[in-house]
PDB file of C-alpha atoms in Angstrom:
ATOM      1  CA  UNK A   1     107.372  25.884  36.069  1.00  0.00           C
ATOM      2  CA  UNK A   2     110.156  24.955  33.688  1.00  0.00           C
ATOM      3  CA  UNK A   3     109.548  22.380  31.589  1.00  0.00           C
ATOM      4  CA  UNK A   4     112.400  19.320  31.017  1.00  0.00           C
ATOM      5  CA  UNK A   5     112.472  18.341  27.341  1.00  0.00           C
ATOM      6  CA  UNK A   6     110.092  14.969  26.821  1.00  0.00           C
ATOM      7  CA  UNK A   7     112.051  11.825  26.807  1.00  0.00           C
ATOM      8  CA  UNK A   8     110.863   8.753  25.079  1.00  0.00           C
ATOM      9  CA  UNK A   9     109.354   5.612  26.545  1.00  0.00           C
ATOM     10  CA  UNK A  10     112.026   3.291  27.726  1.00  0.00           C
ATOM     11  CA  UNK A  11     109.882   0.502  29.048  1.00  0.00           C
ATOM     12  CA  UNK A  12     111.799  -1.547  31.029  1.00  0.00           C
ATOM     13  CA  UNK A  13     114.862  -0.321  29.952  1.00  0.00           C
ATOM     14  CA  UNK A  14     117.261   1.960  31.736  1.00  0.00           C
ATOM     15  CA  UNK A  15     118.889   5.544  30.958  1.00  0.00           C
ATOM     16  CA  UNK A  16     122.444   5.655  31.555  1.00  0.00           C
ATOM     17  CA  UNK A  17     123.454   8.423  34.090  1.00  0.00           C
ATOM     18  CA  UNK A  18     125.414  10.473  31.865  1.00  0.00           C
ATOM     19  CA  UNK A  19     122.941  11.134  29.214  1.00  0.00           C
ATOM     20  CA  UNK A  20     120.549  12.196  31.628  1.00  0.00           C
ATOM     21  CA  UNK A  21     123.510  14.172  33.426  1.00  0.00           C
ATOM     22  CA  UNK A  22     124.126  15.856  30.145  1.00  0.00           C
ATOM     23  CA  UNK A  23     120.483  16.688  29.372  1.00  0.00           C
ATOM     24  CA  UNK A  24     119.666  17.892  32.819  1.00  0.00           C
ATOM     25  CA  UNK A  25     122.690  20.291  32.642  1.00  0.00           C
ATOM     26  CA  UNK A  26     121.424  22.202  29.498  1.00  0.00           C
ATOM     27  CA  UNK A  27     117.782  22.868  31.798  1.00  0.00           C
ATOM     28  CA  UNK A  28     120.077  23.985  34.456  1.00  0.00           C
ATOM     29  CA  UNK A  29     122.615  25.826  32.213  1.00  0.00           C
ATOM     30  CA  UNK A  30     119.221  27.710  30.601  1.00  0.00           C
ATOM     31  CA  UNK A  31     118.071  28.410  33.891  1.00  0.00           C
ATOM     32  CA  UNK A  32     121.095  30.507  34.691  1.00  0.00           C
ATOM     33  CA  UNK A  33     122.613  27.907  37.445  1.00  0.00           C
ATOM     34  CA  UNK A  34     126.115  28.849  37.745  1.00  0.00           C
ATOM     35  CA  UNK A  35     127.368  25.361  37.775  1.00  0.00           C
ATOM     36  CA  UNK A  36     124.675  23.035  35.844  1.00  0.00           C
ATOM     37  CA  UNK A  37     126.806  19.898  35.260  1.00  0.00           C
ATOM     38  CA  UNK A  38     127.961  19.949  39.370  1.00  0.00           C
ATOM     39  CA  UNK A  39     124.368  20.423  40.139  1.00  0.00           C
ATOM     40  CA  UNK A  40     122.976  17.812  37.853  1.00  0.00           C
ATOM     41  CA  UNK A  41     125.234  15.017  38.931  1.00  0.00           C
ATOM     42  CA  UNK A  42     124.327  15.850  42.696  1.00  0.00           C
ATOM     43  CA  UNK A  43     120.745  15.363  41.690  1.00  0.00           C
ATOM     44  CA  UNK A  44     121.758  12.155  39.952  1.00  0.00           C
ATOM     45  CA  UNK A  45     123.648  10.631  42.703  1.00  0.00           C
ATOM     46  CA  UNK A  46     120.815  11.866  45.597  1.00  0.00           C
ATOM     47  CA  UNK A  47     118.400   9.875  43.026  1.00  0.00           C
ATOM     48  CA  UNK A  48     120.306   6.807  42.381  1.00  0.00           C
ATOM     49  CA  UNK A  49     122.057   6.721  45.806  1.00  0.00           C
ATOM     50  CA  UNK A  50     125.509   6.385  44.924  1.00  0.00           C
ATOM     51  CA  UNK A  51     128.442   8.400  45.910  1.00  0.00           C
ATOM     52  CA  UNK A  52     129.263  10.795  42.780  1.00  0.00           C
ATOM     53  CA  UNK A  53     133.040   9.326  41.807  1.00  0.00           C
ATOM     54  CA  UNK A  54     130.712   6.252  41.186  1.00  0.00           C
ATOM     55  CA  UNK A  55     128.100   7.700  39.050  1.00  0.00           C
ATOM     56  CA  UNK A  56     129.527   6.866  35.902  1.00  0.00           C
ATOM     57  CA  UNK A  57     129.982   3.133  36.594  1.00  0.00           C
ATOM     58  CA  UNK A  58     126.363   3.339  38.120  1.00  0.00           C
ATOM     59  CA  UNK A  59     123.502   1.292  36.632  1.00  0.00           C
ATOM     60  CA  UNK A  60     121.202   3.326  34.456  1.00  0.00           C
ATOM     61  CA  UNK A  61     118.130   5.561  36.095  1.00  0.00           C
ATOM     62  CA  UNK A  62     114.919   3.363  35.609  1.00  0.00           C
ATOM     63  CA  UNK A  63     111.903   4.741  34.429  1.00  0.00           C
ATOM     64  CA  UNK A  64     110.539   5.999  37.666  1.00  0.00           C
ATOM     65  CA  UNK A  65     113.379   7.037  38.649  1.00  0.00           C
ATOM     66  CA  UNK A  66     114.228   9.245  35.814  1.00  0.00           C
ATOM     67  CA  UNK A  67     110.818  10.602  36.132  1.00  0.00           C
ATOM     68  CA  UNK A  68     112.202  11.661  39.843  1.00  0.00           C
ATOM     69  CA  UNK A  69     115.544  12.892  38.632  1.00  0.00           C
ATOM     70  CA  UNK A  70     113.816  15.268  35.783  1.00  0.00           C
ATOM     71  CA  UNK A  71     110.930  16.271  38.673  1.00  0.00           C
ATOM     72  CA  UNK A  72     114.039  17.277  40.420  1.00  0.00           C
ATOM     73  CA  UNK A  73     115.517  19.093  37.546  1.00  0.00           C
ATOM     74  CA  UNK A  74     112.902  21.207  36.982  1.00  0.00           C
ATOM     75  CA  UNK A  75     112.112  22.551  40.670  1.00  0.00           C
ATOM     76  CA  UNK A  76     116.047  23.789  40.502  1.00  0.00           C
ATOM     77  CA  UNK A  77     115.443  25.048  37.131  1.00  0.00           C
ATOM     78  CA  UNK A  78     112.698  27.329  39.181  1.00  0.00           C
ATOM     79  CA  UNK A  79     115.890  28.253  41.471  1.00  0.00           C
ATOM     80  CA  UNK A  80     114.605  25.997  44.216  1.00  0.00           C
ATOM     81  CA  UNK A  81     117.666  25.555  46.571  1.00  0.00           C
ATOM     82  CA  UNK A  82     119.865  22.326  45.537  1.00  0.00           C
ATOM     83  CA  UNK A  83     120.508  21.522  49.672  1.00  0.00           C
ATOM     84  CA  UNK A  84     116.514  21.413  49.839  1.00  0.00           C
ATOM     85  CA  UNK A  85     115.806  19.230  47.090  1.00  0.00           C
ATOM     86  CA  UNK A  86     118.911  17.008  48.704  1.00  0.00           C
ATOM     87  CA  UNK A  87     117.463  17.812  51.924  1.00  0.00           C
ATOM     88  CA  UNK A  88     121.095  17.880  53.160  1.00  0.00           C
ATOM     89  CA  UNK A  89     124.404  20.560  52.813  1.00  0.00           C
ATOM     90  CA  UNK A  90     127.587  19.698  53.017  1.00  0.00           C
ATOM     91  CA  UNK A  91     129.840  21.732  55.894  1.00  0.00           C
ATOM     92  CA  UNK A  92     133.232  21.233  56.285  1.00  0.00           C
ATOM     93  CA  UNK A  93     133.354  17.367  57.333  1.00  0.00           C
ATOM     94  CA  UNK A  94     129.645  17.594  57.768  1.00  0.00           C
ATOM     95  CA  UNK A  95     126.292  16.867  56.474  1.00  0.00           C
ATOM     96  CA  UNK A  96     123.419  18.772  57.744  1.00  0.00           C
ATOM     97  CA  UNK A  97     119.738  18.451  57.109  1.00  0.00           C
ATOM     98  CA  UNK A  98     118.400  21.329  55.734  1.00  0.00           C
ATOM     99  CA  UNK A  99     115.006  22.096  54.308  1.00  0.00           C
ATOM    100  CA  UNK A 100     112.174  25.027  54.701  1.00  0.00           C
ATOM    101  CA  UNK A 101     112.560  27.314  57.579  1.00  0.00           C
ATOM    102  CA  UNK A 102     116.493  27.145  58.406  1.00  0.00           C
ATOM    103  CA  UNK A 103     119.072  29.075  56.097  1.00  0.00           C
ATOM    104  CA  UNK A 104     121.357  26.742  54.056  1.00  0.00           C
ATOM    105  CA  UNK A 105     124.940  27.021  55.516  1.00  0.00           C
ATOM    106  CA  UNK A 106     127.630  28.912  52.728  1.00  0.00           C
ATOM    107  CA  UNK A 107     130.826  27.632  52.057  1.00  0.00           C
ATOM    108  CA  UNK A 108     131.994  31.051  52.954  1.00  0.00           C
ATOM    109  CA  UNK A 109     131.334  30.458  56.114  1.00  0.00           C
ATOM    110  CA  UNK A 110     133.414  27.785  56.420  1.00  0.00           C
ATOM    111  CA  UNK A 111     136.520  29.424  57.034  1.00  0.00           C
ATOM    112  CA  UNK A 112     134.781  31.499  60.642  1.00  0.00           C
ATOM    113  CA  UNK A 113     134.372  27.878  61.974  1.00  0.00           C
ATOM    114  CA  UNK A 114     137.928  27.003  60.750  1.00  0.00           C
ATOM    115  CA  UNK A 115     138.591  30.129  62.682  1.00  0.00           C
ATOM    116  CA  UNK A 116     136.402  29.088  66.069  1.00  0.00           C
ATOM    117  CA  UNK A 117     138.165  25.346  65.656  1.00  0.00           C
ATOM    118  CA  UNK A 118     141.684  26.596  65.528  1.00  0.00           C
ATOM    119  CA  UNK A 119     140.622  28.562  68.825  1.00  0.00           C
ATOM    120  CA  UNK A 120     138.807  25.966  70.614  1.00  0.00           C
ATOM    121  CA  UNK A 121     141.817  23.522  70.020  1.00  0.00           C
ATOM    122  CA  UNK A 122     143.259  24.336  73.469  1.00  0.00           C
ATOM    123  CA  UNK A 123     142.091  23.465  76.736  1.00  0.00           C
ATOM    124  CA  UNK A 124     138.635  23.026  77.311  1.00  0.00           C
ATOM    125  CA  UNK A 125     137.137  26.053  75.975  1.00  0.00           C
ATOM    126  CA  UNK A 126     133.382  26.696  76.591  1.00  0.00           C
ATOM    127  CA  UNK A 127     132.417  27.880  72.662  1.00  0.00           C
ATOM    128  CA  UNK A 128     128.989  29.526  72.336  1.00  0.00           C
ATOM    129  CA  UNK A 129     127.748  29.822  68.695  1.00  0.00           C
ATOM    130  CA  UNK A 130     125.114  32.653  67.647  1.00  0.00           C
ATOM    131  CA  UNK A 131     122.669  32.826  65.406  1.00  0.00           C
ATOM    132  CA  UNK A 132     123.047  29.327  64.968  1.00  0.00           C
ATOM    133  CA  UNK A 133     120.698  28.158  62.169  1.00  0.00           C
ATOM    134  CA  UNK A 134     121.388  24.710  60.964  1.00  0.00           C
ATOM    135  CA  UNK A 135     124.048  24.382  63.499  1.00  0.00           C
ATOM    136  CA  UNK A 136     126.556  24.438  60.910  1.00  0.00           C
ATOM    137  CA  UNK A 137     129.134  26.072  63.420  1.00  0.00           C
ATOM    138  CA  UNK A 138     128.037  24.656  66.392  1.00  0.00           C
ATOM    139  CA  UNK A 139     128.485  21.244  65.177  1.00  0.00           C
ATOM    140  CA  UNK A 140     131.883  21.684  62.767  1.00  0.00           C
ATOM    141  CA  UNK A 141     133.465  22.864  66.427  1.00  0.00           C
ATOM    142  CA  UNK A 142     131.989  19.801  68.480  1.00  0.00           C
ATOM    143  CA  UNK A 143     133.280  17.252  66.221  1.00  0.00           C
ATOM    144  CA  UNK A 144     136.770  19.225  64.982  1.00  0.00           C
ATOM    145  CA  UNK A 145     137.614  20.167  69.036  1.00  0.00           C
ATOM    146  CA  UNK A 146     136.212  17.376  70.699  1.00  0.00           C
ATOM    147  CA  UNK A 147     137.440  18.873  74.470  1.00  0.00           C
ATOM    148  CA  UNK A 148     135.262  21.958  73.718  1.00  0.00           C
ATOM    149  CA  UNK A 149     131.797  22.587  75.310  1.00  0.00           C
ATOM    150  CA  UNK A 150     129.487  24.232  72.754  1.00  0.00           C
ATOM    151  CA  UNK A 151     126.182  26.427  73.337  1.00  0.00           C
ATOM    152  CA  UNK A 152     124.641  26.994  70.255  1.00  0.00           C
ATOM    153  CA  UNK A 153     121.669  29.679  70.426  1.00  0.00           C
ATOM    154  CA  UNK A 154     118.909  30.125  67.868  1.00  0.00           C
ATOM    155  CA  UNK A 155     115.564  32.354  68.458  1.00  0.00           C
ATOM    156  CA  UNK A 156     113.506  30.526  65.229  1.00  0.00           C
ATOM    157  CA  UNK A 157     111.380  27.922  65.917  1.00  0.00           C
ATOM    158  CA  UNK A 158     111.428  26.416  62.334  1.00  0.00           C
ATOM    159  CA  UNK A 159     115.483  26.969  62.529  1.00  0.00           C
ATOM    160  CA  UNK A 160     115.571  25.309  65.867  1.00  0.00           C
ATOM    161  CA  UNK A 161     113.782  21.711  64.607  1.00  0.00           C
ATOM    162  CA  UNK A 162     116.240  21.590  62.128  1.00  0.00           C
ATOM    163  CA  UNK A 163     119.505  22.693  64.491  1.00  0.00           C
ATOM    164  CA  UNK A 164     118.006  19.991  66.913  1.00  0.00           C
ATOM    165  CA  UNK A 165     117.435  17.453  64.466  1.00  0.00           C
ATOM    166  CA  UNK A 166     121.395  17.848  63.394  1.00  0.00           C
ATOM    167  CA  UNK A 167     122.566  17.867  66.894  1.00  0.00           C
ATOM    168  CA  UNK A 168     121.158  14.100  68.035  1.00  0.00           C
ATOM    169  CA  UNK A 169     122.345  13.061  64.357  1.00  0.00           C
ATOM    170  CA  UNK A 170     125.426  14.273  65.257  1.00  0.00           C
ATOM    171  CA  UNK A 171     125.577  12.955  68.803  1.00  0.00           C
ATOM    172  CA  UNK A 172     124.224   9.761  67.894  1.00  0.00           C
ATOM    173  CA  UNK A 173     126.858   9.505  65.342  1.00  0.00           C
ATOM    174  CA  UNK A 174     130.084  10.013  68.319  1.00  0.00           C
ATOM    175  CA  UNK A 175     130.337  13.741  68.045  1.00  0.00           C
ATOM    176  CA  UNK A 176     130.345  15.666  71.634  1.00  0.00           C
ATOM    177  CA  UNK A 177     126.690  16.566  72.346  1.00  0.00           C
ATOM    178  CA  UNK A 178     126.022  20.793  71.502  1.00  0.00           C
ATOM    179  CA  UNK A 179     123.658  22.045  73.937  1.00  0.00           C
ATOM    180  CA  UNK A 180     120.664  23.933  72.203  1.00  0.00           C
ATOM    181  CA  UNK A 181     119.374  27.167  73.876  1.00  0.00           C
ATOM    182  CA  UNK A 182     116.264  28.651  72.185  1.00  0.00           C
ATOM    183  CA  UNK A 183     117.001  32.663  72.373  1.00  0.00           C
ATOM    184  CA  UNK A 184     117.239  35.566  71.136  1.00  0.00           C
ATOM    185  CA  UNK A 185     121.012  36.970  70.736  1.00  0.00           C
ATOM    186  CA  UNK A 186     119.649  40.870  70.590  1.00  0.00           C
ATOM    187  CA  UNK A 187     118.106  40.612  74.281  1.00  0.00           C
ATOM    188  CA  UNK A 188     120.483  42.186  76.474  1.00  0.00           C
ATOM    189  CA  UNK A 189     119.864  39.023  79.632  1.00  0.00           C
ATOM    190  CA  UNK A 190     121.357  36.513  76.984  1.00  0.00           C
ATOM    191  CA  UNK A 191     122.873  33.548  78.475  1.00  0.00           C
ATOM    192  CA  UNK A 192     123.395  35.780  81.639  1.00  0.00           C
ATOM    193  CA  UNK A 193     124.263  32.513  83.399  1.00  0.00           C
ATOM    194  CA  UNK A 194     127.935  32.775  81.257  1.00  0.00           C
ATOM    195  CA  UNK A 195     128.673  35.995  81.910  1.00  0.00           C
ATOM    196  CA  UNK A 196     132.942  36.088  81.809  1.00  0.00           C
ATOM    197  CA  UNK A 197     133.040  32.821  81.008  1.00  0.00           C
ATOM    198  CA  UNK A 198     133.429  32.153  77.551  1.00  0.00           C
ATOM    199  CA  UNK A 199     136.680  31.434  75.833  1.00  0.00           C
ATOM    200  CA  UNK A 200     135.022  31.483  72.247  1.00  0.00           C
ATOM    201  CA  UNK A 201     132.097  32.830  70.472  1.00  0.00           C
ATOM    202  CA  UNK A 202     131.269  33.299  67.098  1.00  0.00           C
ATOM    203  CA  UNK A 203     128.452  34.343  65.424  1.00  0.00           C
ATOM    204  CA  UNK A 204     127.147  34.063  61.957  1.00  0.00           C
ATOM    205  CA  UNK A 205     124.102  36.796  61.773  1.00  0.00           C
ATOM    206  CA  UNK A 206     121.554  38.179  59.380  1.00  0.00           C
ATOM    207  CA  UNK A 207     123.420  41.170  57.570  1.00  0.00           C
ATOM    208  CA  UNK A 208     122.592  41.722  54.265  1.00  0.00           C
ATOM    209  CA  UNK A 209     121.150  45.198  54.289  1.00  0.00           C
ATOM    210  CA  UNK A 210     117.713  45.541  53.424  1.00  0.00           C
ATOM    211  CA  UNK A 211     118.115  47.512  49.956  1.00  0.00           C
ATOM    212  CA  UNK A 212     120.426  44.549  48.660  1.00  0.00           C
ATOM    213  CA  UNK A 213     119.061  42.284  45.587  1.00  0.00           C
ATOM    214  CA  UNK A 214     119.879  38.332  46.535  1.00  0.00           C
ATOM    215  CA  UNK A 215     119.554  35.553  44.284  1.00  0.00           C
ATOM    216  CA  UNK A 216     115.928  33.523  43.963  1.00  0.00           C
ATOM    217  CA  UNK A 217     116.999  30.735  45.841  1.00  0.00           C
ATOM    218  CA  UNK A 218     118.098  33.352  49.100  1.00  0.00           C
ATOM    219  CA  UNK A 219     115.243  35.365  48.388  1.00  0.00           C
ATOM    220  CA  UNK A 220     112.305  32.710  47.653  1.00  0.00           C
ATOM    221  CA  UNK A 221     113.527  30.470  50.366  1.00  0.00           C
ATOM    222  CA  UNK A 222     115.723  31.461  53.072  1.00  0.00           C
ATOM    223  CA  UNK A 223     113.839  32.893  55.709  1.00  0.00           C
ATOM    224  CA  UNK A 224     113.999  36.731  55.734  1.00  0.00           C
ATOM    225  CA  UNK A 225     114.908  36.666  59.329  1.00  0.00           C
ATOM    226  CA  UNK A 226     118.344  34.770  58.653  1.00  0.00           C
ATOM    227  CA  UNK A 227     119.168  37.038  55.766  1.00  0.00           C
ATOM    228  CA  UNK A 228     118.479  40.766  56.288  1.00  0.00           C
ATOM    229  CA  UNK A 229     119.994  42.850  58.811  1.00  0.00           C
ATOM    230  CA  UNK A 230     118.008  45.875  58.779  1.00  0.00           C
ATOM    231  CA  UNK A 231     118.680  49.060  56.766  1.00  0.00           C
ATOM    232  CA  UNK A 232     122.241  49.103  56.925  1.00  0.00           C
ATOM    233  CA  UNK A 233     122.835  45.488  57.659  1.00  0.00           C
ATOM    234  CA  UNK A 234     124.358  46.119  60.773  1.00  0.00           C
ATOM    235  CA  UNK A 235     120.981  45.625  63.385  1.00  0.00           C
ATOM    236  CA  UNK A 236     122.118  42.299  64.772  1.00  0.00           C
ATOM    237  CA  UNK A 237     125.452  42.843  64.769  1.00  0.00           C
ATOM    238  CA  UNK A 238     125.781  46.111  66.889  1.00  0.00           C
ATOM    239  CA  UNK A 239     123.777  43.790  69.669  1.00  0.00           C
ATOM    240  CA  UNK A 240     125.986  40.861  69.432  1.00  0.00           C
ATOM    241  CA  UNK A 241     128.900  42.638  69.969  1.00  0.00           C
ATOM    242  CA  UNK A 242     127.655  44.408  72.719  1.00  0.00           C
ATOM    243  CA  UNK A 243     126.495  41.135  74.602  1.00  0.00           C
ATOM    244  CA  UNK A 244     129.651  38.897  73.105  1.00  0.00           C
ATOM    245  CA  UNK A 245     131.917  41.656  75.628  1.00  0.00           C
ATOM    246  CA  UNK A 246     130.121  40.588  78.527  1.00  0.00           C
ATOM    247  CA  UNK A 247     129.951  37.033  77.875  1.00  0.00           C
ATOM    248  CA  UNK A 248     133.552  36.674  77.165  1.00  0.00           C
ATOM    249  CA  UNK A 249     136.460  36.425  80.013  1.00  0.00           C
ATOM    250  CA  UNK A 250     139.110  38.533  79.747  1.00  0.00           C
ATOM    251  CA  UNK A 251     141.384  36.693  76.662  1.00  0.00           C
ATOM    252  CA  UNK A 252     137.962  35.339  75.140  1.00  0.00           C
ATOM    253  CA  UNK A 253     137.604  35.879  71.487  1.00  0.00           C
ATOM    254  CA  UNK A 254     135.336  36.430  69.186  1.00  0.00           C
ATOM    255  CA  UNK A 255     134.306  35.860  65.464  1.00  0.00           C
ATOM    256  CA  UNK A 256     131.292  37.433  63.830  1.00  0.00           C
ATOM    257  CA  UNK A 257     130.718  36.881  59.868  1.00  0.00           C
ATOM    258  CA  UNK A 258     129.719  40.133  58.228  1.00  0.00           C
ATOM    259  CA  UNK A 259     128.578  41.347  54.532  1.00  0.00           C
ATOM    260  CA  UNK A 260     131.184  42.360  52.181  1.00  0.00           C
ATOM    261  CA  UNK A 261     130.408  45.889  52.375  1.00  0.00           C
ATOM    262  CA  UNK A 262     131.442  45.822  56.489  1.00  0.00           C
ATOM    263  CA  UNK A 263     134.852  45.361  56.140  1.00  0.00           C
ATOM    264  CA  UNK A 264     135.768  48.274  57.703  1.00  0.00           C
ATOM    265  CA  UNK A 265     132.112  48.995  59.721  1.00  0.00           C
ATOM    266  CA  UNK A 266     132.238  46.167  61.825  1.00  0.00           C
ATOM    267  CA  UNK A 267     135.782  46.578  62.890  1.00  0.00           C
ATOM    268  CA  UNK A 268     135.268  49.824  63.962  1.00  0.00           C
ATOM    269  CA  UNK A 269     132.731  49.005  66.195  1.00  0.00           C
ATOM    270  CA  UNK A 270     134.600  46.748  67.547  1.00  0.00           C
ATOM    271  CA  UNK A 271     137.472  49.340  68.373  1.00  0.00           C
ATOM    272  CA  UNK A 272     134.793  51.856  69.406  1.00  0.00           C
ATOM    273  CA  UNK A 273     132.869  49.524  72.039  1.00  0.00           C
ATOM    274  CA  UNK A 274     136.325  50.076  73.959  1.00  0.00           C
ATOM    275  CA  UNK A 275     136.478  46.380  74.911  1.00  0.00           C
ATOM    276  CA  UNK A 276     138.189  44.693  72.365  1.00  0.00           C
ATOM    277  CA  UNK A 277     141.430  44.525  71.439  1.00  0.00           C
ATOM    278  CA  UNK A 278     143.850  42.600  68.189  1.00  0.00           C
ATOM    279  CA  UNK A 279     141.084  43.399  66.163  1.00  0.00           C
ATOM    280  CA  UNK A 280     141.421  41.919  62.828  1.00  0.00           C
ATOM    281  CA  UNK A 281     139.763  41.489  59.589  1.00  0.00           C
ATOM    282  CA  UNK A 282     139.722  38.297  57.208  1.00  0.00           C
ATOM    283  CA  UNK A 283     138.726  37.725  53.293  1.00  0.00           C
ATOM    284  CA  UNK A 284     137.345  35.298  52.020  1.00  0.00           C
ATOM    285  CA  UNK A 285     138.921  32.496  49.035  1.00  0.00           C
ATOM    286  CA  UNK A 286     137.484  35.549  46.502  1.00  0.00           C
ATOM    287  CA  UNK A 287     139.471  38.299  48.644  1.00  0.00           C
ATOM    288  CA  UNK A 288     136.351  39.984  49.840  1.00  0.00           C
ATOM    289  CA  UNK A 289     135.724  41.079  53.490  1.00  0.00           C
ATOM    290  CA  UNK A 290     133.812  38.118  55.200  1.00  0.00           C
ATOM    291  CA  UNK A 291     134.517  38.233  59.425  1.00  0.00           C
ATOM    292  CA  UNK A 292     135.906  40.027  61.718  1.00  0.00           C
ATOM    293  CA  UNK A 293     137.771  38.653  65.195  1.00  0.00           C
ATOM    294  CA  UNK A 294     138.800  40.504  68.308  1.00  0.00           C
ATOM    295  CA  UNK A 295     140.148  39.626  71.805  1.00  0.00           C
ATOM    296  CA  UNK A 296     138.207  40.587  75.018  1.00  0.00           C
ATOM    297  CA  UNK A 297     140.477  42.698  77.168  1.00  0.00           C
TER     298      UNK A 297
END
């Protein structure tokens, strides 16, 4: 466990937010965090309950609370996720409860469900979501393309609690309601029901291949189902794409976020399945390969 430097006794008194800001950022900094002061204001303002463009003009942390705050510290120090000492990540216009069990949502990730929204804009498309996790996608779509219908489908049970828990929020807060499916997206029957009938599906899979070092945080505390993708990364994939052909009508499209290294692997399989057509690769903000989109024919 890494230990926070001792602060004195302040009785009564109060520690102002950005000395405890600035201290918690060197533990974070030492720790190898890539952005310590971000992280340690977000672990302020989570503590104090104030939005972070107020934390400055915030009253100071009281005793008890600072004892919270450096608690806190230290468990990220140990690379224990940010979102899951917040118990929340931030998606787009969202915030999702996340914790134990479901993989935190990327920012990366963001720009497939800018994708699926853009789609989903017209009409009223019936959008089914993959490997849905947290609901991240799912949810972005529902409240971005309010006309859409959205399945979202998730096999975990630990994921699902949490994807169910964000879709009432999310409901009860005025967003169209996501219907949640508990499957699994490799077995060939999936949603047989919408066979031809989609207009959009995306997908956000496991598909880091095995041999691949991840951070602590990934490794330590996603679950190993939502990360790895088999030997070559590419074991849920090659199903999805497979099932995504039947489930989409003729015109449908599809989105499916991939590992750097696919760039070129999972568009090919895309033009070898024989289906698809205006296949297309996009980068990411950093210029890597990050998904892949094709039309059903």
């Amino acid at each position: 466990m890494t230990s926070l430097p001792q602060h004195p006794s302040e009785g009564s008194e109060r520690l102002r937010p950005t000395v405890a800001v600035a201290r918690a950022a060197r533990v974070l900094a030492a720790a190898g965090i890539d952005a310590p002061r971000v992280e340690a204001e977000l672990l302020a303002v989570h503590v104090l309950g104030v939005p972070r463009g107020r934390l400055a003009l915030a009253d100071g942390l009281t005793p008890d609370q600072l004892d919270r705050y450096d608690a806190l510290v230290a468990r990220r120090a140990d690379r224990e996720p940010l979102q899951h000492l917040t118990g929340s990540a931030a998606f787009r216009h969202l915030e999702l409860a996340v914790g134990p069990g479901v993989f935190v949502p990327r920012p990366e990730t963001e720009l497939l469900a800018g994708w699926g929204v853009d789609q989903a804009r017209a009409g009223s498309p019936l959008v089914v979501d993959l490997c849905s996790g947290s609901g991240a996608i799912a949810l972005a779509v529902a409240q971005e393309a309010p006309a859409a219908q959205v399945v979202a489908v998730e096999r975990s049970p630990a994921a699902l609690a949490w994807l169910r828990r964000n879709a009432a929020d999310r409901a009860a807060a005025g967003d169209r309601p996501v219907e949640v499916v508990a499957a699994d997206v490799t077995d060939p029957g999936l949603l047989s029901d919408l066979e031809g009938r989609v207009d959009v599906l995306l997908c956000n899979p496991p598909y880091v291949p095995r041999a691949v070092e991840v951070p602590p945080e990934v490794a330590a505390h996603d679950p190993d189902e939502a990360v790895f993708g088999g030997a070559d990364g590419l074991d849920v994939i090659r199903p999805v794409l497979a099932r995504a052909a039947r489930l989409l009508r003729p015109g449908g499209v599809l989105g499916v976020e991939h590992d750097d290294t696919h760039g070129a692997a999972v568009p090919a399989l895309l033009v070898a399945d024989g289906r698809y057509e205006a296949v297309e690769e996009h980068r990411d903000l950093a210029g890597r390969p990050r998904f892949a989109t094709a039309r059903r024919r």
